[in-house]
Amino acid sequence: MEVMISIALRTLRHRRAGFAGAFVALLFAAALVTACGMLLETGLRGSVAPERYAGTPVIVAGDQFVRQTKAGGKSKAKPVSERRWIPASIAEEVSRIPGVTKVVTEVTFPFAGFTAHGWESAQLTPFTLAGGRAPNAAGEVVVDARNATAKIPGYRVVGVTAQALPSQDTIFFTTREARRLAGHAGLVTAIGVFPQVDVTVKGALAYTGDERGALEFLDAESARVKLISLGGALGGTSLLVAILVVVGTFALSLQQRQRELAMLRAVAATPRQVRKLIGGEALLVSVAAGLLGSVAGMLVGFWLQARFVALGAMPANLPLVVSPFPALASVAVTLVAAWTAARVSARRITRIRPVEALGEAALPGSRLPWARTVAGVVVLAGGVVLTIVLSSLSTEAAASPVTMLTALVWTIAVALLGPAIARVAAAVPPRAAGAGGYLALKNLRAGTRRLASVITPLALMTAMTCTILFVQTTMGHAGQNEVNAGLKADYVLGPGASAAGVREVPGVRAATEVLRTTARIGLEKFSVQAVTPDGLDRTMDLDVTAGSLAGFGTTSAALSRTAAERLDAGVGDQIELALGDGTPAVVKVAAIYTRGLGFGDLTLSHQLVAAHVDDPRGTVLVSGGDRAALERALPGVTVRAQAEAGEIGTSNAAVNYVAMGLIIAFCAIAVVNTLAMSTSARSRELALLRLVGATRRQILRMLRTETLVATVVAVVIGTGISLVTVTAFSVGMTGSAAPYLPPLTYLAVIAAPAALALIATVIPARFALRVHPTEALGARE
């Protein structure tokens, strides 16, 4: 083994260019796996330090989870989307606990971009005044030090605190005004307890340590759950892509060294020795690439965190967990992937007789090994099965990972059956003009293995890019179409308007208040719109297919067709659900409608939901009336025409673009890497062509023609894979077999791999053509 490692080291020293492609592929694979591992670990182990509650030893508040006990007594919990409030009377009970010296109640709610509280709770942090005084009247406020010059519409700033919290802008009202604005009579968000004592009360929980941070920043818990899902899905997809790219790169590298390996067999090297040599080379390259890639992956992880914070997908005060585990995992993964890829790629040359190896090196066979053919057919069948499964999935959480897996499985089938596809593709192109075109077509027909190695990364890049982009456009387009078809209102009013006040404006025929939130049925999350039923038929059309919205009341619910299928519920059925803050409710299904993408999975009563959301100020849909009259009657309220309401988007589109963009970038690197390796390895061939009279222009035209053919074939295959995948996704999610593919976006998508392919071909070719033909032929391979 030591002898083979020594030979492997010498081989690496003298064939650095030959192993550069494998090193690059492994390095970026390690970086991707490390970055995804950091996201996953942050989701599993990350925590948020308290800011506002940092000075309070114990916080008493509601349970911010919906819990369910499964069969066998196992309990599962999911975070609520709105803050759960508790009765203010609990403060008296807490104050009687032995050892408690002070109890402070507080209300927390959003207001004009601030986190708002009553002045009584300023002592929790504590906040002290740097100037001015505390608010004494309903129209007075105190702002934090960072917003000392802020103007608050309808209120007068009478004081500025000496402190400002790192990640939240704070404003204080009088205690009475804060509770009025919050709209939760008799309830508070939390109770601060001094000093730290054991607190046990009915209907609330005691939070200490980092638990206070999770209570203070509810979005941090949701972000952790999202990071677990995103890190796992992205990591799994990255791993499969990495394995596919690494296997392809090693296969191309060994294909270029086939003559050398055949010579080793001819001079009495046993198959085992050749396998050890190749495995040793793979181990050496993968260890170096894995170590460097894991360091690069940490930088990528921090970049992803910064982008997700900017997009609002995770809070800034949820720090990325940094530990050696993702780096160690990435090194192990790249090592195993490289070793397996090298051994699989060298399988044929180590199994045949030395004379056959030399003959195949001189004239590569075009026949596809039967094992590879069988594997390709099996994976192809797997792609069919996954496509069928995907077409039956109607939730984004379930469909998204299966979508990427489906596209990958189809691409793996293409990689396995690549030589057969390349033979068909090489036979199709018509006669090309000129000597360059003639040579290109002859090369394509003679070098189907090389063509197949180029087609795979190009097809992978096209398929992944199209799938990622067009899944989002399909969902957004379908939802927008439903909104456009179902929104009958003439105007959309921003927060601050009330339906009762709007109805008094001359000319207004109907006004509907709308709140957006979520609810859980069991532990499954559903999107919710809460509406006031009066005049609902004049402001929106949900396209009811069963039941009726007439007589829609506080305990009524309407379900989208998709939600009804998921719940196996129909008109007249009762449903137990947990509202946004976890409060249980029982509603009766009054109607089933089709426009769930545009208007939510569930439609509930505004009266039922308003008391269970952090901000009860939603939008108001108005039918009839005049814009100028509405603006005069509702000063400070945004009035938009229905056409100006803006387009809706899928919930995680931007986050998905950023995360999956890394995989697209990896695919792009694989394209450049493969083509550069393929072109650079042909220096002797190009030198011979020049010696027999071919000009540089003819050779470059030959290479461009070959690349163009490979790109066209790959784009067709990648587009086909994406079209099949996105169509199945569309069938399941929207009920339509017509996905939305913006033409200009598609043209940009196919232009990118074409440009990369041409650049990766022409630049190495120009360097190779600078060398004199005799020098190129005499150079060591």
mmCIF file of N, CA and C in Angstrom, residues 168-230:
data_model
loop_
_atom_site.group_PDB
_atom_site.id
_atom_site.type_symbol
_atom_site.label_atom_id
_atom_site.label_comp_id
_atom_site.label_asym_id
_atom_site.label_seq_id
_atom_site.Cartn_x
_atom_site.Cartn_y
_atom_site.Cartn_z
ATOM 1 N N GLN A 168 -34.005 45.919 17.754
ATOM 2 C CA GLN A 168 -35.405 46.347 17.729
ATOM 3 C C GLN A 168 -35.512 47.812 18.124
ATOM 4 N N ASP A 169 -36.331 48.529 17.375
ATOM 5 C CA ASP A 169 -36.625 49.931 17.694
ATOM 6 C C ASP A 169 -37.802 49.947 18.666
ATOM 7 N N THR A 170 -37.645 50.662 19.754
ATOM 8 C CA THR A 170 -38.611 50.592 20.852
ATOM 9 C C THR A 170 -39.329 51.917 21.034
ATOM 10 N N ILE A 171 -40.630 51.823 21.309
ATOM 11 C CA ILE A 171 -41.448 52.999 21.599
ATOM 12 C C ILE A 171 -42.348 52.659 22.788
ATOM 13 N N PHE A 172 -42.561 53.652 23.662
ATOM 14 C CA PHE A 172 -43.373 53.453 24.856
ATOM 15 C C PHE A 172 -44.562 54.407 24.841
ATOM 16 N N PHE A 173 -45.755 53.854 25.132
ATOM 17 C CA PHE A 173 -46.968 54.636 25.336
ATOM 18 C C PHE A 173 -47.280 54.636 26.835
ATOM 19 N N THR A 174 -48.290 55.349 27.214
ATOM 20 C CA THR A 174 -48.796 55.145 28.573
ATOM 21 C C THR A 174 -49.317 53.717 28.654
ATOM 22 N N THR A 175 -49.340 53.180 29.850
ATOM 23 C CA THR A 175 -49.787 51.795 30.010
ATOM 24 C C THR A 175 -51.212 51.604 29.479
ATOM 25 N N ARG A 176 -52.061 52.562 29.774
ATOM 26 C CA ARG A 176 -53.458 52.443 29.339
ATOM 27 C C ARG A 176 -53.577 52.515 27.819
ATOM 28 N N GLU A 177 -52.830 53.463 27.188
ATOM 29 C CA GLU A 177 -52.884 53.609 25.740
ATOM 30 C C GLU A 177 -52.310 52.369 25.047
ATOM 31 N N ALA A 178 -51.241 51.815 25.616
ATOM 32 C CA ALA A 178 -50.637 50.619 25.023
ATOM 33 C C ALA A 178 -51.621 49.457 25.026
ATOM 34 N N ARG A 179 -52.336 49.285 26.114
ATOM 35 C CA ARG A 179 -53.280 48.169 26.179
ATOM 36 C C ARG A 179 -54.473 48.410 25.250
ATOM 37 N N ARG A 180 -54.843 49.682 25.086
ATOM 38 C CA ARG A 180 -55.918 49.969 24.138
ATOM 39 C C ARG A 180 -55.490 49.656 22.703
ATOM 40 N N LEU A 181 -54.286 50.095 22.340
ATOM 41 C CA LEU A 181 -53.800 49.865 20.983
ATOM 42 C C LEU A 181 -53.570 48.376 20.704
ATOM 43 N N ALA A 182 -53.113 47.661 21.726
ATOM 44 C CA ALA A 182 -52.847 46.230 21.530
ATOM 45 C C ALA A 182 -54.135 45.465 21.275
ATOM 46 N N GLY A 183 -55.230 45.900 21.843
ATOM 47 C CA GLY A 183 -56.522 45.278 21.553
ATOM 48 C C GLY A 183 -56.762 43.955 22.240
ATOM 49 N N HIS A 184 -56.059 43.689 23.349
ATOM 50 C CA HIS A 184 -56.247 42.432 24.087
ATOM 51 C C HIS A 184 -56.676 42.773 25.514
ATOM 52 N N ALA A 185 -57.929 43.074 25.682
ATOM 53 C CA ALA A 185 -58.426 43.518 26.987
ATOM 54 C C ALA A 185 -58.200 42.441 28.040
ATOM 55 N N GLY A 186 -57.627 42.854 29.175
ATOM 56 C CA GLY A 186 -57.423 41.933 30.288
ATOM 57 C C GLY A 186 -56.268 40.963 30.107
ATOM 58 N N LEU A 187 -55.501 41.133 29.045
ATOM 59 C CA LEU A 187 -54.395 40.207 28.767
ATOM 60 C C LEU A 187 -53.072 40.967 28.687
ATOM 61 N N VAL A 188 -51.990 40.264 28.962
ATOM 62 C CA VAL A 188 -50.642 40.825 28.813
ATOM 63 C C VAL A 188 -49.791 39.805 28.063
ATOM 64 N N THR A 189 -48.683 40.297 27.506
ATOM 65 C CA THR A 189 -47.802 39.370 26.780
ATOM 66 C C THR A 189 -46.846 38.650 27.718
ATOM 67 N N ALA A 190 -46.434 39.323 28.787
ATOM 68 C CA ALA A 190 -45.458 38.707 29.685
ATOM 69 C C ALA A 190 -45.502 39.390 31.044
ATOM 70 N N ILE A 191 -44.919 38.690 32.023
ATOM 71 C CA ILE A 191 -44.813 39.202 33.383
ATOM 72 C C ILE A 191 -43.374 39.003 33.845
ATOM 73 N N GLY A 192 -42.693 40.082 34.187
ATOM 74 C CA GLY A 192 -41.335 39.989 34.703
ATOM 75 C C GLY A 192 -41.329 39.749 36.196
ATOM 76 N N VAL A 193 -40.448 38.841 36.643
ATOM 77 C CA VAL A 193 -40.409 38.452 38.060
ATOM 78 C C VAL A 193 -39.004 38.694 38.604
ATOM 79 N N PHE A 194 -38.905 39.356 39.762
ATOM 80 C CA PHE A 194 -37.639 39.631 40.437
ATOM 81 C C PHE A 194 -37.731 39.116 41.870
ATOM 82 N N PRO A 195 -36.669 38.509 42.426
ATOM 83 C CA PRO A 195 -35.463 37.996 41.758
ATOM 84 C C PRO A 195 -35.751 36.629 41.143
ATOM 85 N N GLN A 196 -34.684 35.853 40.870
ATOM 86 C CA GLN A 196 -34.893 34.539 40.249
ATOM 87 C C GLN A 196 -35.354 33.547 41.313
ATOM 88 N N VAL A 197 -36.590 33.112 41.173
ATOM 89 C CA VAL A 197 -37.169 32.101 42.059
ATOM 90 C C VAL A 197 -37.910 31.093 41.189
ATOM 91 N N ASP A 198 -38.242 29.969 41.790
ATOM 92 C CA ASP A 198 -39.034 28.975 41.067
ATOM 93 C C ASP A 198 -40.473 29.460 40.991
ATOM 94 N N VAL A 199 -40.976 29.552 39.758
ATOM 95 C CA VAL A 199 -42.333 30.050 39.532
ATOM 96 C C VAL A 199 -43.144 28.972 38.830
ATOM 97 N N THR A 200 -44.258 28.610 39.432
ATOM 98 C CA THR A 200 -45.166 27.654 38.811
ATOM 99 C C THR A 200 -46.581 28.205 38.944
ATOM 100 N N VAL A 201 -47.191 28.516 37.809
ATOM 101 C CA VAL A 201 -48.564 29.015 37.813
ATOM 102 C C VAL A 201 -49.355 28.297 36.727
ATOM 103 N N LYS A 202 -50.644 28.208 36.949
ATOM 104 C CA LYS A 202 -51.511 27.556 35.971
ATOM 105 C C LYS A 202 -51.765 28.484 34.788
ATOM 106 N N GLY A 203 -51.650 27.956 33.578
ATOM 107 C CA GLY A 203 -51.953 28.721 32.381
ATOM 108 C C GLY A 203 -50.787 29.514 31.829
ATOM 109 N N ALA A 204 -49.591 29.332 32.390
ATOM 110 C CA ALA A 204 -48.415 30.053 31.885
ATOM 111 C C ALA A 204 -47.164 29.259 32.225
ATOM 112 N N LEU A 205 -46.054 29.642 31.595
ATOM 113 C CA LEU A 205 -44.767 28.995 31.831
ATOM 114 C C LEU A 205 -43.756 30.023 32.295
ATOM 115 N N ALA A 206 -42.745 29.555 33.028
ATOM 116 C CA ALA A 206 -41.653 30.424 33.476
ATOM 117 C C ALA A 206 -40.452 30.218 32.552
ATOM 118 N N TYR A 207 -39.870 31.324 32.080
ATOM 119 C CA TYR A 207 -38.733 31.277 31.155
ATOM 120 C C TYR A 207 -37.521 31.903 31.826
ATOM 121 N N THR A 208 -36.384 31.198 31.762
ATOM 122 C CA THR A 208 -35.129 31.715 32.306
ATOM 123 C C THR A 208 -34.019 31.479 31.289
ATOM 124 N N GLY A 209 -32.858 32.104 31.510
ATOM 125 C CA GLY A 209 -31.712 31.879 30.632
ATOM 126 C C GLY A 209 -32.016 32.225 29.181
ATOM 127 N N ASP A 210 -31.487 31.389 28.274
ATOM 128 C CA ASP A 210 -31.713 31.635 26.852
ATOM 129 C C ASP A 210 -33.156 31.397 26.433
ATOM 130 N N GLU A 211 -33.949 30.746 27.296
ATOM 131 C CA GLU A 211 -35.377 30.587 26.992
ATOM 132 C C GLU A 211 -36.040 31.954 26.835
ATOM 133 N N ARG A 212 -35.524 32.950 27.559
ATOM 134 C CA ARG A 212 -36.089 34.298 27.460
ATOM 135 C C ARG A 212 -35.878 34.879 26.057
ATOM 136 N N GLY A 213 -34.746 34.537 25.438
ATOM 137 C CA GLY A 213 -34.492 35.002 24.074
ATOM 138 C C GLY A 213 -35.470 34.402 23.091
ATOM 139 N N ALA A 214 -35.743 33.100 23.235
ATOM 140 C CA ALA A 214 -36.706 32.452 22.347
ATOM 141 C C ALA A 214 -38.102 33.030 22.525
ATOM 142 N N LEU A 215 -38.441 33.430 23.774
ATOM 143 C CA LEU A 215 -39.741 34.049 24.033
ATOM 144 C C LEU A 215 -39.799 35.457 23.459
ATOM 145 N N GLU A 216 -38.713 36.206 23.611
ATOM 146 C CA GLU A 216 -38.684 37.589 23.138
ATOM 147 C C GLU A 216 -38.745 37.663 21.612
ATOM 148 N N PHE A 217 -38.050 36.736 20.941
ATOM 149 C CA PHE A 217 -37.981 36.734 19.479
ATOM 150 C C PHE A 217 -38.636 35.455 18.952
ATOM 151 N N LEU A 218 -39.952 35.525 18.800
ATOM 152 C CA LEU A 218 -40.672 34.336 18.338
ATOM 153 C C LEU A 218 -40.239 33.907 16.946
ATOM 154 N N ASP A 219 -39.819 34.875 16.123
ATOM 155 C CA ASP A 219 -39.402 34.521 14.773
ATOM 156 C C ASP A 219 -38.117 33.703 14.777
ATOM 157 N N ALA A 220 -37.345 33.762 15.867
ATOM 158 C CA ALA A 220 -36.118 32.976 15.941
ATOM 159 C C ALA A 220 -36.431 31.490 15.964
ATOM 160 N N GLU A 221 -37.476 31.110 16.692
ATOM 161 C CA GLU A 221 -37.840 29.692 16.737
ATOM 162 C C GLU A 221 -38.332 29.222 15.378
ATOM 163 N N SER A 222 -39.137 30.054 14.709
ATOM 164 C CA SER A 222 -39.588 29.697 13.361
ATOM 165 C C SER A 222 -38.410 29.614 12.404
ATOM 166 N N ALA A 223 -37.445 30.534 12.581
ATOM 167 C CA ALA A 223 -36.260 30.518 11.723
ATOM 168 C C ALA A 223 -35.448 29.253 11.936
ATOM 169 N N ARG A 224 -35.350 28.794 13.173
ATOM 170 C CA ARG A 224 -34.615 27.554 13.451
ATOM 171 C C ARG A 224 -35.268 26.376 12.757
ATOM 172 N N VAL A 225 -36.583 26.317 12.825
ATOM 173 C CA VAL A 225 -37.299 25.232 12.148
ATOM 174 C C VAL A 225 -37.070 25.302 10.639
ATOM 175 N N LYS A 226 -37.105 26.551 10.109
ATOM 176 C CA LYS A 226 -36.879 26.736 8.675
ATOM 177 C C LYS A 226 -35.456 26.332 8.279
ATOM 178 N N LEU A 227 -34.480 26.657 9.134
ATOM 179 C CA LEU A 227 -33.097 26.307 8.842
ATOM 180 C C LEU A 227 -32.885 24.803 8.847
ATOM 181 N N ILE A 228 -33.565 24.107 9.731
ATOM 182 C CA ILE A 228 -33.464 22.640 9.744
ATOM 183 C C ILE A 228 -33.970 22.073 8.429
ATOM 184 N N SER A 229 -35.147 22.558 8.005
ATOM 185 C CA SER A 229 -35.722 22.089 6.742
ATOM 186 C C SER A 229 -34.860 22.486 5.556
ATOM 187 N N LEU A 230 -34.446 23.766 5.538
ATOM 188 C CA LEU A 230 -33.661 24.271 4.416
ATOM 189 C C LEU A 230 -32.279 23.630 4.374
#
